[in-house]
Each structure stands twice: as C-alpha cells, then as structure tokens.
Amino acid sequence: DVAEAGRRLLALGAKAVLIKGGHFESAPILVTDWLITPDRDPDPLRQPHVNTPNNHGTGCTLSSAIASNLAKGYDLKTSVHRAKEYISGALAAMLDLGRGRGPMNHAFALSGEFSKEA
C-alpha cells in the first residue's frame, strides 16, 4: 500500500517521500510515482514509459534533478515534476554506448527548458 508506506516513512522523520512505480504492473505503458507529504494525500505523478535498455543511473539522476530544481527555487512538487520530465527526455534521447544497459543521454537539453530558474 503506497499511502501506508509513505505515512510510515514520514513517521520516521522524512519531510517528504517519493515512491517510485517503475516496476509495478502498469509500468510498460505508464509509470506512476507517488509524492507523499504530511499535509496532503499521496499525489500520483504519471509519465509515459520510455522503452529503452539505456536506463542505468535513473534513480541517481532523478534525485539530483529534484535537488537541482529545488536549488533553482522551484517548490517540491514542481521540482519533482520537472525532474521526471527531464528523466523521460533523457531516456527518449536514446544515448546508445557499447553493449548492455548504458546511461541515459544527460546532455539532451543543455540549454533548454531544464536550465531555467524559477
């Protein structure tokens, strides 16, 4: 239960919780993550699934993108939304290096939407 898991993590002292949904049954079509904060119900954040084997480092990149957006002055929910959009774009850009699972294309939008401050 996503809501219960989020509440338990908040009770341990977290200010907010992001539960990733990329491995749930609906993930081949739509990825739903949940942002859980003490003051509201779990907020489902949906993005289309990007079918690529080059998804190494998505979790680290997501957390860095959220932190970067917070540093730029965006609120938490907007920061998470922007980070998820960035991840989807980087995955869709299909950087294909070597064999096996590679990294996403982090440089796909160096001077685009994701470089803007709040």
mmCIF file of N, CA, C and O in Angstrom, residues 56-99:
data_model
loop_
_atom_site.group_PDB
_atom_site.id
_atom_site.type_symbol
_atom_site.label_atom_id
_atom_site.label_comp_id
_atom_site.label_asym_id
_atom_site.label_seq_id
_atom_site.Cartn_x
_atom_site.Cartn_y
_atom_site.Cartn_z
ATOM 1 N N HIS A 56 20.513 3.060 -17.078
ATOM 2 C CA HIS A 56 21.415 2.978 -15.933
ATOM 3 C C HIS A 56 21.560 4.357 -15.292
ATOM 4 O O HIS A 56 21.809 5.346 -15.965
ATOM 5 N N GLY A 57 21.352 4.431 -13.991
ATOM 6 C CA GLY A 57 21.535 5.690 -13.267
ATOM 7 C C GLY A 57 20.309 6.565 -13.165
ATOM 8 O O GLY A 57 20.408 7.719 -12.753
ATOM 9 N N THR A 58 19.142 6.033 -13.495
ATOM 10 C CA THR A 58 17.946 6.883 -13.459
ATOM 11 C C THR A 58 17.607 7.351 -12.048
ATOM 12 O O THR A 58 17.181 8.484 -11.863
ATOM 13 N N GLY A 59 17.790 6.507 -11.057
ATOM 14 C CA GLY A 59 17.475 6.905 -9.678
ATOM 15 C C GLY A 59 18.379 8.020 -9.186
ATOM 16 O O GLY A 59 17.919 9.011 -8.603
ATOM 17 N N CYS A 60 19.665 7.884 -9.433
ATOM 18 C CA CYS A 60 20.624 8.927 -9.026
ATOM 19 C C CYS A 60 20.352 10.224 -9.770
ATOM 20 O O CYS A 60 20.415 11.313 -9.194
ATOM 21 N N THR A 61 20.052 10.105 -11.064
ATOM 22 C CA THR A 61 19.771 11.293 -11.859
ATOM 23 C C THR A 61 18.480 11.963 -11.399
ATOM 24 O O THR A 61 18.411 13.192 -11.325
ATOM 25 N N LEU A 62 17.476 11.163 -11.066
ATOM 26 C CA LEU A 62 16.217 11.736 -10.585
ATOM 27 C C LEU A 62 16.438 12.520 -9.295
ATOM 28 O O LEU A 62 15.984 13.666 -9.173
ATOM 29 N N SER A 63 17.142 11.944 -8.346
ATOM 30 C CA SER A 63 17.356 12.654 -7.082
ATOM 31 C C SER A 63 18.184 13.920 -7.291
ATOM 32 O O SER A 63 17.901 14.965 -6.685
ATOM 33 N N SER A 64 19.170 13.870 -8.171
ATOM 34 C CA SER A 64 19.974 15.059 -8.468
ATOM 35 C C SER A 64 19.144 16.125 -9.170
ATOM 36 O O SER A 64 19.298 17.326 -8.892
ATOM 37 N N ALA A 65 18.273 15.703 -10.076
ATOM 38 C CA ALA A 65 17.424 16.666 -10.789
ATOM 39 C C ALA A 65 16.426 17.326 -9.835
ATOM 40 O O ALA A 65 16.156 18.525 -9.945
ATOM 41 N N ILE A 66 15.887 16.566 -8.892
ATOM 42 C CA ILE A 66 14.981 17.154 -7.898
ATOM 43 C C ILE A 66 15.736 18.191 -7.070
ATOM 44 O O ILE A 66 15.279 19.328 -6.895
ATOM 45 N N ALA A 67 16.918 17.819 -6.581
ATOM 46 C CA ALA A 67 17.723 18.747 -5.770
ATOM 47 C C ALA A 67 18.098 19.990 -6.563
ATOM 48 O O ALA A 67 18.063 21.112 -6.033
ATOM 49 N N SER A 68 18.439 19.816 -7.828
ATOM 50 C CA SER A 68 18.805 20.956 -8.674
ATOM 51 C C SER A 68 17.638 21.910 -8.849
ATOM 52 O O SER A 68 17.797 23.135 -8.799
ATOM 53 N N ASN A 69 16.447 21.361 -9.059
ATOM 54 C CA ASN A 69 15.270 22.217 -9.217
ATOM 55 C C ASN A 69 14.922 22.940 -7.920
ATOM 56 O O ASN A 69 14.522 24.110 -7.949
ATOM 57 N N LEU A 70 15.083 22.271 -6.793
ATOM 58 C CA LEU A 70 14.866 22.946 -5.508
ATOM 59 C C LEU A 70 15.854 24.099 -5.351
ATOM 60 O O LEU A 70 15.479 25.196 -4.925
ATOM 61 N N ALA A 71 17.113 23.874 -5.737
ATOM 62 C CA ALA A 71 18.140 24.918 -5.643
ATOM 63 C C ALA A 71 17.832 26.091 -6.576
ATOM 64 O O ALA A 71 18.211 27.229 -6.283
ATOM 65 N N LYS A 72 17.129 25.818 -7.659
ATOM 66 C CA LYS A 72 16.754 26.878 -8.603
ATOM 67 C C LYS A 72 15.548 27.680 -8.122
ATOM 68 O O LYS A 72 15.154 28.646 -8.761
ATOM 69 N N GLY A 73 14.936 27.250 -7.016
ATOM 70 C CA GLY A 73 13.825 27.999 -6.446
ATOM 71 C C GLY A 73 12.441 27.436 -6.694
ATOM 72 O O GLY A 73 11.441 28.046 -6.314
ATOM 73 N N TYR A 74 12.349 26.261 -7.308
ATOM 74 C CA TYR A 74 11.044 25.641 -7.535
ATOM 75 C C TYR A 74 10.565 24.972 -6.247
ATOM 76 O O TYR A 74 11.373 24.521 -5.439
ATOM 77 N N ASP A 75 9.250 24.910 -6.050
ATOM 78 C CA ASP A 75 8.719 24.203 -4.890
ATOM 79 C C ASP A 75 8.885 22.700 -5.097
ATOM 80 O O ASP A 75 9.266 22.250 -6.179
ATOM 81 N N LEU A 76 8.626 21.919 -4.053
ATOM 82 C CA LEU A 76 8.890 20.481 -4.092
ATOM 83 C C LEU A 76 8.131 19.783 -5.216
ATOM 84 O O LEU A 76 8.718 19.046 -6.009
ATOM 85 N N LYS A 77 6.827 19.998 -5.311
ATOM 86 C CA LYS A 77 6.030 19.296 -6.316
ATOM 87 C C LYS A 77 6.490 19.657 -7.727
ATOM 88 O O LYS A 77 6.655 18.784 -8.576
ATOM 89 N N THR A 78 6.735 20.926 -7.983
ATOM 90 C CA THR A 78 7.210 21.353 -9.297
ATOM 91 C C THR A 78 8.586 20.768 -9.578
ATOM 92 O O THR A 78 8.872 20.328 -10.700
ATOM 93 N N SER A 79 9.451 20.730 -8.567
ATOM 94 C CA SER A 79 10.795 20.156 -8.736
ATOM 95 C C SER A 79 10.719 18.687 -9.128
ATOM 96 O O SER A 79 11.455 18.236 -10.018
ATOM 97 N N VAL A 80 9.832 17.943 -8.492
ATOM 98 C CA VAL A 80 9.688 16.519 -8.815
ATOM 99 C C VAL A 80 9.121 16.356 -10.226
ATOM 100 O O VAL A 80 9.616 15.538 -11.008
ATOM 101 N N HIS A 81 8.110 17.145 -10.582
ATOM 102 C CA HIS A 81 7.537 17.076 -11.938
ATOM 103 C C HIS A 81 8.601 17.382 -12.992
ATOM 104 O O HIS A 81 8.728 16.663 -13.986
ATOM 105 N N ARG A 82 9.353 18.457 -12.787
ATOM 106 C CA ARG A 82 10.400 18.836 -13.751
ATOM 107 C C ARG A 82 11.469 17.745 -13.839
ATOM 108 O O ARG A 82 11.958 17.434 -14.927
ATOM 109 N N ALA A 83 11.829 17.157 -12.713
ATOM 110 C CA ALA A 83 12.832 16.095 -12.709
ATOM 111 C C ALA A 83 12.340 14.876 -13.484
ATOM 112 O O ALA A 83 13.093 14.274 -14.258
ATOM 113 N N LYS A 84 11.087 14.510 -13.298
ATOM 114 C CA LYS A 84 10.525 13.372 -14.022
ATOM 115 C C LYS A 84 10.474 13.647 -15.525
ATOM 116 O O LYS A 84 10.756 12.764 -16.340
ATOM 117 N N GLU A 85 10.138 14.875 -15.914
ATOM 118 C CA GLU A 85 10.126 15.237 -17.330
ATOM 119 C C GLU A 85 11.543 15.176 -17.907
ATOM 120 O O GLU A 85 11.745 14.726 -19.041
ATOM 121 N N TYR A 86 12.513 15.633 -17.132
ATOM 122 C CA TYR A 86 13.911 15.571 -17.568
ATOM 123 C C TYR A 86 14.340 14.115 -17.788
ATOM 124 O O TYR A 86 14.953 13.784 -18.813
ATOM 125 N N ILE A 87 14.022 13.248 -16.846
ATOM 126 C CA ILE A 87 14.380 11.825 -16.969
ATOM 127 C C ILE A 87 13.750 11.236 -18.228
ATOM 128 O O ILE A 87 14.412 10.527 -18.994
ATOM 129 N N SER A 88 12.476 11.520 -18.459
ATOM 130 C CA SER A 88 11.808 10.987 -19.652
ATOM 131 C C SER A 88 12.489 11.474 -20.924
ATOM 132 O O SER A 88 12.689 10.702 -21.865
ATOM 133 N N GLY A 89 12.855 12.744 -20.960
ATOM 134 C CA GLY A 89 13.546 13.287 -22.128
ATOM 135 C C GLY A 89 14.918 12.665 -22.324
ATOM 136 O O GLY A 89 15.317 12.341 -23.451
ATOM 137 N N ALA A 90 15.653 12.491 -21.227
ATOM 138 C CA ALA A 90 16.990 11.896 -21.308
ATOM 139 C C ALA A 90 16.920 10.438 -21.755
ATOM 140 O O ALA A 90 17.780 9.973 -22.511
ATOM 141 N N LEU A 91 15.901 9.714 -21.311
ATOM 142 C CA LEU A 91 15.718 8.327 -21.747
ATOM 143 C C LEU A 91 15.330 8.268 -23.219
ATOM 144 O O LEU A 91 15.851 7.458 -23.984
ATOM 145 N N ALA A 92 14.412 9.140 -23.630
ATOM 146 C CA ALA A 92 13.929 9.147 -25.012
ATOM 147 C C ALA A 92 15.028 9.557 -25.992
ATOM 148 O O ALA A 92 14.990 9.176 -27.164
ATOM 149 N N ALA A 93 16.034 10.324 -25.532
ATOM 150 C CA ALA A 93 17.120 10.771 -26.409
ATOM 151 C C ALA A 93 18.019 9.614 -26.840
ATOM 152 O O ALA A 93 18.838 9.776 -27.750
ATOM 153 N N MET A 94 17.898 8.468 -26.203
ATOM 154 C CA MET A 94 18.493 7.203 -26.632
ATOM 155 C C MET A 94 20.001 7.254 -26.874
ATOM 156 O O MET A 94 20.476 6.988 -27.964
ATOM 157 N N LEU A 95 20.768 7.607 -25.873
ATOM 158 C CA LEU A 95 22.216 7.502 -25.959
ATOM 159 C C LEU A 95 22.557 6.016 -25.934
ATOM 160 O O LEU A 95 22.196 5.297 -25.011
ATOM 161 N N ASP A 96 23.219 5.532 -26.947
ATOM 162 C CA ASP A 96 23.482 4.101 -27.070
ATOM 163 C C ASP A 96 24.990 3.869 -27.136
ATOM 164 O O ASP A 96 25.611 4.013 -28.178
ATOM 165 N N LEU A 97 25.578 3.522 -25.991
ATOM 166 C CA LEU A 97 27.023 3.320 -25.903
ATOM 167 C C LEU A 97 27.334 1.859 -25.612
ATOM 168 O O LEU A 97 26.797 1.286 -24.677
ATOM 169 N N GLY A 98 28.188 1.259 -26.372
ATOM 170 C CA GLY A 98 28.646 -0.095 -26.086
ATOM 171 C C GLY A 98 27.542 -1.125 -26.089
ATOM 172 O O GLY A 98 26.562 -1.010 -26.815
ATOM 173 N N ARG A 99 27.710 -2.133 -25.209
ATOM 174 C CA ARG A 99 26.729 -3.212 -25.106
ATOM 175 C C ARG A 99 26.085 -3.178 -23.734
ATOM 176 O O ARG A 99 26.643 -2.653 -22.776
#
